[in-house]
């Protein structure tokens, strides 16, 4: 792996990043209007970020999940959610949909997933959650491609603090 720094897309093309951040805020509003609570929103974003290997977004959304009342135990159970009893049916539906969107190139959204999730979430919730998943997958790709640095907590840069507080997106 090269030690050379990568292009930092959010700094190199700030207008594009700001447009994605604005999109994400719109998606957040749609989610809130559709009944997607902060707990579910953050659980799926942490899980997608884990699946994509995005340490930067795992930290940001892990912090936001904690602010939404999600415990460390619940966050630790995300990689094994199918075997864990700590998630509600709605959360399980969201996590299953999160995996389908993250690996969409493999099978699209399989009919059985669509039917199962659609049997639990309303259409408005499904739509809102889908947009959340589109958004977080986009952010993951930016951070992973740029190898965004995740420093120790005692050495957070301004950008990390802004992202964790929700100011960045």
mmCIF file of C-alpha atoms in Angstrom:
data_model
loop_
_atom_site.group_PDB
_atom_site.id
_atom_site.type_symbol
_atom_site.label_atom_id
_atom_site.label_comp_id
_atom_site.label_asym_id
_atom_site.label_seq_id
_atom_site.Cartn_x
_atom_site.Cartn_y
_atom_site.Cartn_z
ATOM 1 C CA UNK A 1 0.000 0.000 0.000
ATOM 2 C CA UNK A 2 1.355 3.389 -0.966
ATOM 3 C CA UNK A 3 2.317 5.820 1.777
ATOM 4 C CA UNK A 4 1.462 8.717 -0.532
ATOM 5 C CA UNK A 5 -1.594 10.703 0.535
ATOM 6 C CA UNK A 6 -4.655 10.250 -1.625
ATOM 7 C CA UNK A 7 -6.762 12.941 -3.211
ATOM 8 C CA UNK A 8 -9.180 14.229 -0.597
ATOM 9 C CA UNK A 9 -12.355 14.590 -2.659
ATOM 10 C CA UNK A 10 -14.213 16.811 -0.202
ATOM 11 C CA UNK A 11 -11.337 19.296 -0.224
ATOM 12 C CA UNK A 12 -10.491 18.948 -3.910
ATOM 13 C CA UNK A 13 -14.044 19.525 -5.161
ATOM 14 C CA UNK A 14 -15.873 21.169 -2.276
ATOM 15 C CA UNK A 15 -18.919 22.087 -4.371
ATOM 16 C CA UNK A 16 -19.567 18.433 -5.180
ATOM 17 C CA UNK A 17 -19.083 17.440 -1.545
ATOM 18 C CA UNK A 18 -21.357 20.243 -0.356
ATOM 19 C CA UNK A 19 -24.006 19.049 -2.832
ATOM 20 C CA UNK A 20 -23.716 15.523 -1.414
ATOM 21 C CA UNK A 21 -23.933 16.931 2.124
ATOM 22 C CA UNK A 22 -27.064 18.902 1.162
ATOM 23 C CA UNK A 23 -28.516 15.740 -0.403
ATOM 24 C CA UNK A 24 -27.805 13.880 2.827
ATOM 25 C CA UNK A 25 -29.579 16.528 4.886
ATOM 26 C CA UNK A 26 -32.600 16.324 2.554
ATOM 27 C CA UNK A 27 -32.577 12.560 2.961
ATOM 28 C CA UNK A 28 -32.463 13.007 6.746
ATOM 29 C CA UNK A 29 -35.531 15.241 6.602
ATOM 30 C CA UNK A 30 -37.397 12.730 4.444
ATOM 31 C CA UNK A 31 -36.449 9.987 6.901
ATOM 32 C CA UNK A 32 -37.712 11.957 9.893
ATOM 33 C CA UNK A 33 -40.976 12.810 8.098
ATOM 34 C CA UNK A 34 -41.419 9.131 7.211
ATOM 35 C CA UNK A 35 -40.980 7.836 10.749
ATOM 36 C CA UNK A 36 -37.378 6.635 10.590
ATOM 37 C CA UNK A 37 -36.006 7.404 14.048
ATOM 38 C CA UNK A 38 -32.405 8.371 14.727
ATOM 39 C CA UNK A 39 -31.626 4.972 16.255
ATOM 40 C CA UNK A 40 -32.570 3.072 13.088
ATOM 41 C CA UNK A 41 -30.974 5.690 10.834
ATOM 42 C CA UNK A 42 -27.647 5.465 12.649
ATOM 43 C CA UNK A 43 -27.688 1.662 13.054
ATOM 44 C CA UNK A 44 -27.951 1.146 9.308
ATOM 45 C CA UNK A 45 -25.295 3.767 8.595
ATOM 46 C CA UNK A 46 -22.834 2.201 11.039
ATOM 47 C CA UNK A 47 -23.495 -1.243 9.579
ATOM 48 C CA UNK A 48 -23.072 -0.127 5.962
ATOM 49 C CA UNK A 49 -19.867 1.672 6.916
ATOM 50 C CA UNK A 50 -18.598 -1.510 8.601
ATOM 51 C CA UNK A 51 -19.431 -3.555 5.509
ATOM 52 C CA UNK A 52 -17.662 -1.062 3.241
ATOM 53 C CA UNK A 53 -14.613 -0.894 5.506
ATOM 54 C CA UNK A 54 -15.031 2.820 6.154
ATOM 55 C CA UNK A 55 -13.444 3.475 9.549
ATOM 56 C CA UNK A 56 -14.072 7.204 9.173
ATOM 57 C CA UNK A 57 -17.851 6.804 8.774
ATOM 58 C CA UNK A 58 -18.021 4.059 11.426
ATOM 59 C CA UNK A 59 -16.639 6.606 13.884
ATOM 60 C CA UNK A 60 -18.931 9.418 12.755
ATOM 61 C CA UNK A 61 -22.091 7.328 12.804
ATOM 62 C CA UNK A 62 -21.034 5.383 15.895
ATOM 63 C CA UNK A 63 -20.827 8.722 17.716
ATOM 64 C CA UNK A 64 -24.212 9.766 16.349
ATOM 65 C CA UNK A 65 -25.694 6.393 17.313
ATOM 66 C CA UNK A 66 -24.456 6.888 20.872
ATOM 67 C CA UNK A 67 -26.085 10.332 20.934
ATOM 68 C CA UNK A 68 -29.312 8.637 19.791
ATOM 69 C CA UNK A 69 -29.107 6.318 22.801
ATOM 70 C CA UNK A 70 -27.603 3.249 21.117
ATOM 71 C CA UNK A 71 -25.367 1.383 23.553
ATOM 72 C CA UNK A 72 -21.896 0.034 22.869
ATOM 73 C CA UNK A 73 -23.351 -3.471 23.263
ATOM 74 C CA UNK A 74 -25.855 -2.880 20.462
ATOM 75 C CA UNK A 75 -23.221 -1.385 18.155
ATOM 76 C CA UNK A 76 -20.954 -4.357 18.878
ATOM 77 C CA UNK A 77 -23.784 -6.696 17.816
ATOM 78 C CA UNK A 78 -24.195 -5.141 14.344
ATOM 79 C CA UNK A 79 -21.827 -7.527 12.521
ATOM 80 C CA UNK A 80 -23.795 -10.476 13.952
ATOM 81 C CA UNK A 81 -27.281 -8.956 13.914
ATOM 82 C CA UNK A 82 -28.912 -12.115 12.533
ATOM 83 C CA UNK A 83 -27.737 -14.111 15.556
ATOM 84 C CA UNK A 84 -28.390 -11.353 18.093
ATOM 85 C CA UNK A 85 -31.578 -10.703 20.017
ATOM 86 C CA UNK A 86 -30.993 -6.983 20.594
ATOM 87 C CA UNK A 87 -32.662 -5.690 17.415
ATOM 88 C CA UNK A 88 -36.349 -5.075 16.771
ATOM 89 C CA UNK A 89 -38.097 -6.395 13.664
ATOM 90 C CA UNK A 90 -37.895 -2.899 12.121
ATOM 91 C CA UNK A 91 -34.163 -2.722 12.815
ATOM 92 C CA UNK A 92 -33.638 -6.200 11.368
ATOM 93 C CA UNK A 93 -35.531 -5.141 8.244
ATOM 94 C CA UNK A 94 -33.353 -2.028 8.009
ATOM 95 C CA UNK A 95 -30.137 -4.005 8.463
ATOM 96 C CA UNK A 96 -31.172 -6.546 5.839
ATOM 97 C CA UNK A 97 -32.002 -3.762 3.407
ATOM 98 C CA UNK A 98 -28.683 -2.087 4.266
ATOM 99 C CA UNK A 99 -26.800 -5.200 3.217
ATOM 100 C CA UNK A 100 -28.792 -5.500 -0.011
ATOM 101 C CA UNK A 101 -28.009 -1.885 -0.954
ATOM 102 C CA UNK A 102 -24.348 -2.215 -0.016
ATOM 103 C CA UNK A 103 -23.913 -5.320 -2.167
ATOM 104 C CA UNK A 104 -26.426 -4.255 -4.826
ATOM 105 C CA UNK A 105 -24.081 -5.274 -7.644
ATOM 106 C CA UNK A 106 -24.420 -8.933 -6.677
ATOM 107 C CA UNK A 107 -28.192 -9.492 -6.820
ATOM 108 C CA UNK A 108 -29.871 -6.098 -6.896
ATOM 109 C CA UNK A 109 -32.502 -6.005 -4.174
ATOM 110 C CA UNK A 110 -33.617 -9.660 -4.132
ATOM 111 C CA UNK A 111 -37.374 -10.260 -4.232
ATOM 112 C CA UNK A 112 -37.359 -12.104 -0.907
ATOM 113 C CA UNK A 113 -35.591 -9.181 0.795
ATOM 114 C CA UNK A 114 -37.940 -6.665 -0.824
ATOM 115 C CA UNK A 115 -40.986 -8.691 0.258
ATOM 116 C CA UNK A 116 -39.734 -9.327 3.800
ATOM 117 C CA UNK A 117 -38.711 -5.722 4.394
ATOM 118 C CA UNK A 118 -41.906 -4.464 2.721
ATOM 119 C CA UNK A 119 -43.919 -6.595 5.120
ATOM 120 C CA UNK A 120 -42.432 -4.687 8.061
ATOM 121 C CA UNK A 121 -41.809 -1.140 6.821
ATOM 122 C CA UNK A 122 -44.340 1.146 5.196
ATOM 123 C CA UNK A 123 -43.643 2.283 1.654
ATOM 124 C CA UNK A 124 -42.624 5.720 2.941
ATOM 125 C CA UNK A 125 -40.211 4.138 5.443
ATOM 126 C CA UNK A 126 -38.780 1.851 2.762
ATOM 127 C CA UNK A 127 -38.215 4.811 0.445
ATOM 128 C CA UNK A 128 -36.636 6.953 3.170
ATOM 129 C CA UNK A 129 -34.388 4.149 4.367
ATOM 130 C CA UNK A 130 -33.353 3.427 0.784
ATOM 131 C CA UNK A 131 -32.252 7.033 0.308
ATOM 132 C CA UNK A 132 -30.287 6.884 3.582
ATOM 133 C CA UNK A 133 -28.513 3.806 2.242
ATOM 134 C CA UNK A 134 -27.735 5.458 -1.093
ATOM 135 C CA UNK A 135 -26.301 8.435 0.780
ATOM 136 C CA UNK A 136 -24.107 6.537 3.243
ATOM 137 C CA UNK A 137 -22.763 4.267 0.511
ATOM 138 C CA UNK A 138 -21.724 7.393 -1.421
ATOM 139 C CA UNK A 139 -19.965 8.884 1.606
ATOM 140 C CA UNK A 140 -18.244 5.549 2.309
ATOM 141 C CA UNK A 141 -16.850 5.433 -1.198
ATOM 142 C CA UNK A 142 -15.440 8.949 -0.893
ATOM 143 C CA UNK A 143 -13.749 8.254 2.440
ATOM 144 C CA UNK A 144 -12.467 4.778 1.536
ATOM 145 C CA UNK A 145 -11.101 5.892 -1.839
ATOM 146 C CA UNK A 146 -9.340 8.807 -0.170
ATOM 147 C CA UNK A 147 -8.204 6.720 2.795
ATOM 148 C CA UNK A 148 -9.548 9.327 5.169
ATOM 149 C CA UNK A 149 -7.509 9.259 8.340
ATOM 150 C CA UNK A 150 -9.112 8.216 11.629
ATOM 151 C CA UNK A 151 -6.851 9.576 14.357
ATOM 152 C CA UNK A 152 -7.019 8.628 18.023
ATOM 153 C CA UNK A 153 -9.813 10.439 19.851
ATOM 154 C CA UNK A 154 -7.403 12.785 21.607
ATOM 155 C CA UNK A 155 -6.106 13.996 18.228
ATOM 156 C CA UNK A 156 -9.282 14.705 16.256
ATOM 157 C CA UNK A 157 -8.963 17.236 13.479
ATOM 158 C CA UNK A 158 -11.597 19.922 12.992
ATOM 159 C CA UNK A 159 -13.125 17.987 10.115
ATOM 160 C CA UNK A 160 -13.661 14.891 12.284
ATOM 161 C CA UNK A 161 -15.331 16.958 15.014
ATOM 162 C CA UNK A 162 -17.566 18.631 12.436
ATOM 163 C CA UNK A 163 -18.578 15.294 10.928
ATOM 164 C CA UNK A 164 -19.247 13.747 14.348
ATOM 165 C CA UNK A 165 -21.427 16.693 15.345
ATOM 166 C CA UNK A 166 -23.382 16.606 12.113
ATOM 167 C CA UNK A 167 -21.995 19.884 10.773
ATOM 168 C CA UNK A 168 -20.235 18.229 7.844
ATOM 169 C CA UNK A 169 -23.307 16.258 6.739
#
